[in-house]
Short mmCIF file of C-alpha atoms in Angstrom, two decimals:
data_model
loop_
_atom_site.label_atom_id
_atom_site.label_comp_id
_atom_site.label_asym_id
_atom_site.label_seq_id
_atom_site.Cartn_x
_atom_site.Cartn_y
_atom_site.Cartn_z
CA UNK C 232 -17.74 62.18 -5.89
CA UNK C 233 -17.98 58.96 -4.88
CA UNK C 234 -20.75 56.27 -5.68
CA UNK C 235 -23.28 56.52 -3.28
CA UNK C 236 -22.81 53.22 -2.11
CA UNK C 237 -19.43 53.04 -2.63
CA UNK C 238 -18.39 55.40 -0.67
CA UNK C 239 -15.79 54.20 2.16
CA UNK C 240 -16.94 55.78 4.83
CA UNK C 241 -20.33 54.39 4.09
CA UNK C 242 -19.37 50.83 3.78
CA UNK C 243 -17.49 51.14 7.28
CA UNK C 244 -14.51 51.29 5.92
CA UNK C 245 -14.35 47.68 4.77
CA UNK C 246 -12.73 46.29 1.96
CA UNK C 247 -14.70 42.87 1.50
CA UNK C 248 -17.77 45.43 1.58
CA UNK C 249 -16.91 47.00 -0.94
CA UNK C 250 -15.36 43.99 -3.04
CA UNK C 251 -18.91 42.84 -2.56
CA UNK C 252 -20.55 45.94 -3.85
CA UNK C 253 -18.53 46.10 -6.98
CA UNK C 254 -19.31 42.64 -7.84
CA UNK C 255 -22.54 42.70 -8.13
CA UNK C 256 -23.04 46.06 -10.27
CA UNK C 257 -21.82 46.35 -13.41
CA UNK C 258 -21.95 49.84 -14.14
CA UNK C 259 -20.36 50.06 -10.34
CA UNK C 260 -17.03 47.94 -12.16
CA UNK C 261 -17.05 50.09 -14.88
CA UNK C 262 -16.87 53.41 -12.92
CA UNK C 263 -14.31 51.97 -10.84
CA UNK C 264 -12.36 50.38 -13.42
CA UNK C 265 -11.66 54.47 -15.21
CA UNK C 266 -10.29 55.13 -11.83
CA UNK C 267 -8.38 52.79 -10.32
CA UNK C 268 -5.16 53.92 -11.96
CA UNK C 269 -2.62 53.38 -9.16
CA UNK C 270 0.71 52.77 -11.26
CA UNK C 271 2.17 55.76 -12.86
CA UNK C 272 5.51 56.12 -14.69
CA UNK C 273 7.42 58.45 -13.11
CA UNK C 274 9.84 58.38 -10.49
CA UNK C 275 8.38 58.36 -7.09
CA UNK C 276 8.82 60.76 -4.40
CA UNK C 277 10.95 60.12 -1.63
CA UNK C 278 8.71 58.66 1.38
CA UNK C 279 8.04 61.31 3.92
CA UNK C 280 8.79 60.35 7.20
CA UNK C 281 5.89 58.95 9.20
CA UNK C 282 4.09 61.01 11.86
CA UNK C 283 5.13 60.28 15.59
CA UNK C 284 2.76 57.57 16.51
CA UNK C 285 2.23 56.90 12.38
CA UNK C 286 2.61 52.81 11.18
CA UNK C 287 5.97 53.06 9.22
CA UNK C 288 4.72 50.42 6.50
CA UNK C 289 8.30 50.84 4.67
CA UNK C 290 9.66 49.31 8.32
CA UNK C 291 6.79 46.65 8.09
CA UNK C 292 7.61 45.65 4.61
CA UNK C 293 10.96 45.11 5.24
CA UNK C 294 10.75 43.22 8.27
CA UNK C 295 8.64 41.20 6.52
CA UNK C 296 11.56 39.88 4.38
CA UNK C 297 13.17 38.19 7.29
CA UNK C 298 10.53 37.03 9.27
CA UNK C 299 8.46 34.20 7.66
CA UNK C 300 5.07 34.19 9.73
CA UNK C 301 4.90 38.35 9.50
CA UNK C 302 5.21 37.74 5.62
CA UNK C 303 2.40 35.20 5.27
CA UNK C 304 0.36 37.66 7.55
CA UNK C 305 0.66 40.09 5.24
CA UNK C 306 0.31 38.32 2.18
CA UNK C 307 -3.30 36.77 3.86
CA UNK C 308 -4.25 40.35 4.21
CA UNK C 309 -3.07 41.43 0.78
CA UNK C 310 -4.67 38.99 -1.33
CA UNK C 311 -7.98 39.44 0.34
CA UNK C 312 -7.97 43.16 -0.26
CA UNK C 313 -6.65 42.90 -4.08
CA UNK C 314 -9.93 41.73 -4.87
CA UNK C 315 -11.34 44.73 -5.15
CA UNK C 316 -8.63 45.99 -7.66
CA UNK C 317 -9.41 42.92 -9.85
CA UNK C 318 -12.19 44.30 -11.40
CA UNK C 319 -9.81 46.98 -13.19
CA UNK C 320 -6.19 45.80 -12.84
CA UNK C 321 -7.34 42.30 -13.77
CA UNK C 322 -6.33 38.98 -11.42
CA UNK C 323 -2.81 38.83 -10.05
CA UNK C 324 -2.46 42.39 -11.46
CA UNK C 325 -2.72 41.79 -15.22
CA UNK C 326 -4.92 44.64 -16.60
CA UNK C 327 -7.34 43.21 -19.28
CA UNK C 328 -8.21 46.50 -20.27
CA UNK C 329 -5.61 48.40 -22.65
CA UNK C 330 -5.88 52.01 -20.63
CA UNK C 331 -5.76 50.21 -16.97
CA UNK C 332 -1.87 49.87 -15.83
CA UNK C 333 -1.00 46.28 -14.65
CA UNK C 334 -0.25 45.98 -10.98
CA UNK C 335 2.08 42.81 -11.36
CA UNK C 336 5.44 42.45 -10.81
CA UNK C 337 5.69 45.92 -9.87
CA UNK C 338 8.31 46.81 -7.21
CA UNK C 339 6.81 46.94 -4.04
CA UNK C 340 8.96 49.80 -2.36
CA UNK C 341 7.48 51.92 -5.64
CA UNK C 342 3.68 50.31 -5.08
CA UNK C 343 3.67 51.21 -1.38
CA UNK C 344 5.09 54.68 -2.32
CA UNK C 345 1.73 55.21 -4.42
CA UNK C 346 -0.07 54.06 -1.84
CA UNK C 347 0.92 56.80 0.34
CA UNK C 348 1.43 59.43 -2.25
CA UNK C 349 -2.80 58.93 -2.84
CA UNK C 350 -3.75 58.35 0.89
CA UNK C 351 -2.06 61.83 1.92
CA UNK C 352 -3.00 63.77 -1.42
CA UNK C 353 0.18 64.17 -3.33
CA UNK C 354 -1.69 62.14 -6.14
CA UNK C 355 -5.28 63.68 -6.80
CA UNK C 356 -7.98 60.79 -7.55
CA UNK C 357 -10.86 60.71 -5.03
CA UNK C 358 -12.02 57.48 -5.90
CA UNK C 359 -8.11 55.43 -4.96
CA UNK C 360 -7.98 58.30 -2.37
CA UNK C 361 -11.22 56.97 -0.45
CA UNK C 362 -10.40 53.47 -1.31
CA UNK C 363 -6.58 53.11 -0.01
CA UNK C 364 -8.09 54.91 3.35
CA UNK C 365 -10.32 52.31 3.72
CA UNK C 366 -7.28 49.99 3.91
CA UNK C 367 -5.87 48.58 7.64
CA UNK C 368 -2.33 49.03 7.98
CA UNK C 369 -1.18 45.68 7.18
CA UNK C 370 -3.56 45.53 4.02
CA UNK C 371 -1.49 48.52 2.65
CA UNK C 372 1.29 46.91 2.76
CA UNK C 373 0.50 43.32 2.31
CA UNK C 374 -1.71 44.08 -1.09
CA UNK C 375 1.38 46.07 -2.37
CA UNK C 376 3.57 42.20 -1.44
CA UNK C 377 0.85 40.45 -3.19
CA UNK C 378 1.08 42.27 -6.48
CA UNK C 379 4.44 42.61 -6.66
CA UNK C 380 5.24 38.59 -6.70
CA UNK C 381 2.75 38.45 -9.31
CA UNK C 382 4.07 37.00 -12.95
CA UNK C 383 2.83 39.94 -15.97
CA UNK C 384 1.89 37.90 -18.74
CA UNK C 385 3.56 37.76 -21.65
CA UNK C 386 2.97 40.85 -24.43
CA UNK C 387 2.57 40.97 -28.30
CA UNK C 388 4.67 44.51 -29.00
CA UNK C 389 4.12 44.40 -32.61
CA UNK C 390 5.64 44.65 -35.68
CA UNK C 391 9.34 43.69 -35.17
CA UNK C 392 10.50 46.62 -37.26
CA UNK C 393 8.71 48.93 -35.02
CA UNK C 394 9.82 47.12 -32.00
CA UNK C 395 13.81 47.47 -32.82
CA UNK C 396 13.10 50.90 -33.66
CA UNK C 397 11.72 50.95 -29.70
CA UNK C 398 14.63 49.66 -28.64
CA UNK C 399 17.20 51.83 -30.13
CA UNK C 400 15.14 54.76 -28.89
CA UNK C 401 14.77 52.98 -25.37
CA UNK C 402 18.51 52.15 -25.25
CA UNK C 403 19.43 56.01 -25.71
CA UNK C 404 17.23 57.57 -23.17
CA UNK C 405 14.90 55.41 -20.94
CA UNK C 406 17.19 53.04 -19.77
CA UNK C 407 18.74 55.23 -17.65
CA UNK C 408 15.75 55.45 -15.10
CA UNK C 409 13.94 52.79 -16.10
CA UNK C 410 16.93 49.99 -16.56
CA UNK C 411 17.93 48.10 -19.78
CA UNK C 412 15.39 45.64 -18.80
CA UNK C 413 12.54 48.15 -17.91
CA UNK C 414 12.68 46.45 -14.31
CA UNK C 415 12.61 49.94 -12.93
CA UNK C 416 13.83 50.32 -8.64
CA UNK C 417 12.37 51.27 -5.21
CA UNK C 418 12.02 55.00 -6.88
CA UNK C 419 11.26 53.98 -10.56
CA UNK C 420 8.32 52.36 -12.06
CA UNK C 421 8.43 48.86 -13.99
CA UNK C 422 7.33 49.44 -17.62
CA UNK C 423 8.62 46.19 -19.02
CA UNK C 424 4.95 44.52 -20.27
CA UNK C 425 3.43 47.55 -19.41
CA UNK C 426 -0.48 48.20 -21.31
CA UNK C 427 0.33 49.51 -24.88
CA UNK C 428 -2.58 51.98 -24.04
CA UNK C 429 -1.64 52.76 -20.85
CA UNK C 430 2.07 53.93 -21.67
CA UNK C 431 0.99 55.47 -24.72
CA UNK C 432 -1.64 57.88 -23.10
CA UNK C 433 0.72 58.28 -20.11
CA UNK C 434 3.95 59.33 -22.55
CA UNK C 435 1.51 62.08 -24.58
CA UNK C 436 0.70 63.26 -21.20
CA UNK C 437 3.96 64.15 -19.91
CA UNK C 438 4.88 65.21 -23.30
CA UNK C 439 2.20 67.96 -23.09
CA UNK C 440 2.46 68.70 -19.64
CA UNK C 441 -1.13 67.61 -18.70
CA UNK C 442 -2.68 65.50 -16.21
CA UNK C 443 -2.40 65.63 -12.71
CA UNK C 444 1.44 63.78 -12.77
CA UNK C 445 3.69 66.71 -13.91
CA UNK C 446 7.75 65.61 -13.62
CA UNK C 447 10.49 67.53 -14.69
CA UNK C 448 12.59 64.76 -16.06
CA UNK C 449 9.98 62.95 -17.57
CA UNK C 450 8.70 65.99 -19.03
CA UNK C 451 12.17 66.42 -20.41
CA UNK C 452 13.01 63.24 -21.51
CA UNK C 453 9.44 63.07 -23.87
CA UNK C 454 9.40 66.75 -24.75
CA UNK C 455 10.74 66.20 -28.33
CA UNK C 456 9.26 62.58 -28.58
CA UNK C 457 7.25 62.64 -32.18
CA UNK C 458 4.07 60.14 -31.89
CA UNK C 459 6.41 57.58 -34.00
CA UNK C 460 8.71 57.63 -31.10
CA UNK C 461 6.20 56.94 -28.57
CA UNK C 462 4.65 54.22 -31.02
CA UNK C 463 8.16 52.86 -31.41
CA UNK C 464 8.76 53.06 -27.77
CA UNK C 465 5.44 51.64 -26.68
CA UNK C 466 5.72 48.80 -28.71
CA UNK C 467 9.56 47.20 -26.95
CA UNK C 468 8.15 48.41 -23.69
CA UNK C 469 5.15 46.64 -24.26
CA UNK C 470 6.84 43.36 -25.69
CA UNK C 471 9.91 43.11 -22.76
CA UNK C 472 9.70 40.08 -20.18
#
């Protein structure tokens, strides 16, 4: 459930509200920091068509690449309502906790995927379900522009040994998704300088089929990973640009 006063529908459904909220409780920023998990690994579903009378935010975020004053409209909107996913995914999108995915520099097409795959239900987590609702239109889309023009700061991997044994692995298997620079696509996830934490949890999870993110390729693809491989794996992820 959520937060008493957190809840959405009580704080009419406005993000600044609830920015507000958050800020001034701390226990409120930790309970919304174990939740706010919006970037997974796996490929995303394909969109599903809008209903008749529906926004079509895909159509919005791509008109918004040729029209100049549409794309600082958006971008207004966006970095207002990324405020509230500071307190978890960190400013501009770099997660300053280890188990909290960074937002930046993801691909937007993927982000605004996410987005819809938690506002209709496809991904279960009441607390991003509630909290995406409570989003306008254009704040959907332009938070998803805002993070995704954000730089990800620069990652230790570790041990070089352990990193070159990541990136033999990586070069056999993951690049094929995820590209040889982990840049991911519209359908795939960036990983490149990804949360160690984060991609290690997320790999054991699709390894053992648990968690509310089940994939058949990914489950595939990690189903005979040992923990050294996912260590290994982690750590180039982890340390690519």
């Amino acid at each position: 459930m959520f937060p008493f006063f957190l809840s959405p529908a009580r704080m009419g459904g406005s993000v600044g509200h609830i920015a507000a909220a958050v800020a001034c409780c701390a226990p409120a920023r930790s309970a919304v920091c174990a939740l706010l998990l919006l970037v997974g690994m796996l490929p995303a579903a394909q969109g599903q068509t809008p209903a008749r009378g529906a926004p079509d935010h895909a159509q919005r975020l791509q008109q918004a690449t040729t029209d100049p004053a549409l794309e600082a409209k958006l971008l207004r909107a966006g970095r207002t309502a990324a405020a509230v996913c500071a307190y978890c995914h960190g400013e501009g999108g770099n997660s300053t906790k280890p188990d909290v995915p960074n937002l930046a520099g993801q691909n937007p097409a993927y982000l605004l995927e996410q987005v819809h795959q938690f506002a209709d239900g496809r991904r279960k987590n009441e607390f991003m379900q509630g909290m995406i609702k409570a989003l306008k239109d254009d704040e959907k889309v332009g938070v998803v522009m805002y993070f995704s023009r954000q730089q990800v700061l620069p990652h230790t991997g570790g041990p070089p040994a352990l990193v070159a044994q990541g990136k033999a692995y990586y070069e056999r298997t993951c690049f094929r998704c995820h590209g040889a620079d982990g840049l991911g696509n519209e359908a795939v996830a960036r990983i490149a300088g990804q949360q160690v934490e984060y991609l290690t949890q997320t790999l054991k999870r699709y390894r053992s089929g648990s968690g509310g993110r089940i994939n058949p390729l990914m489950a595939a693809n990690t189903k005979l990973m040992t923990d050294a491989d996912i260590q290994a794996v982690v750590a180039y992820v982890a340390s690519m640009p």
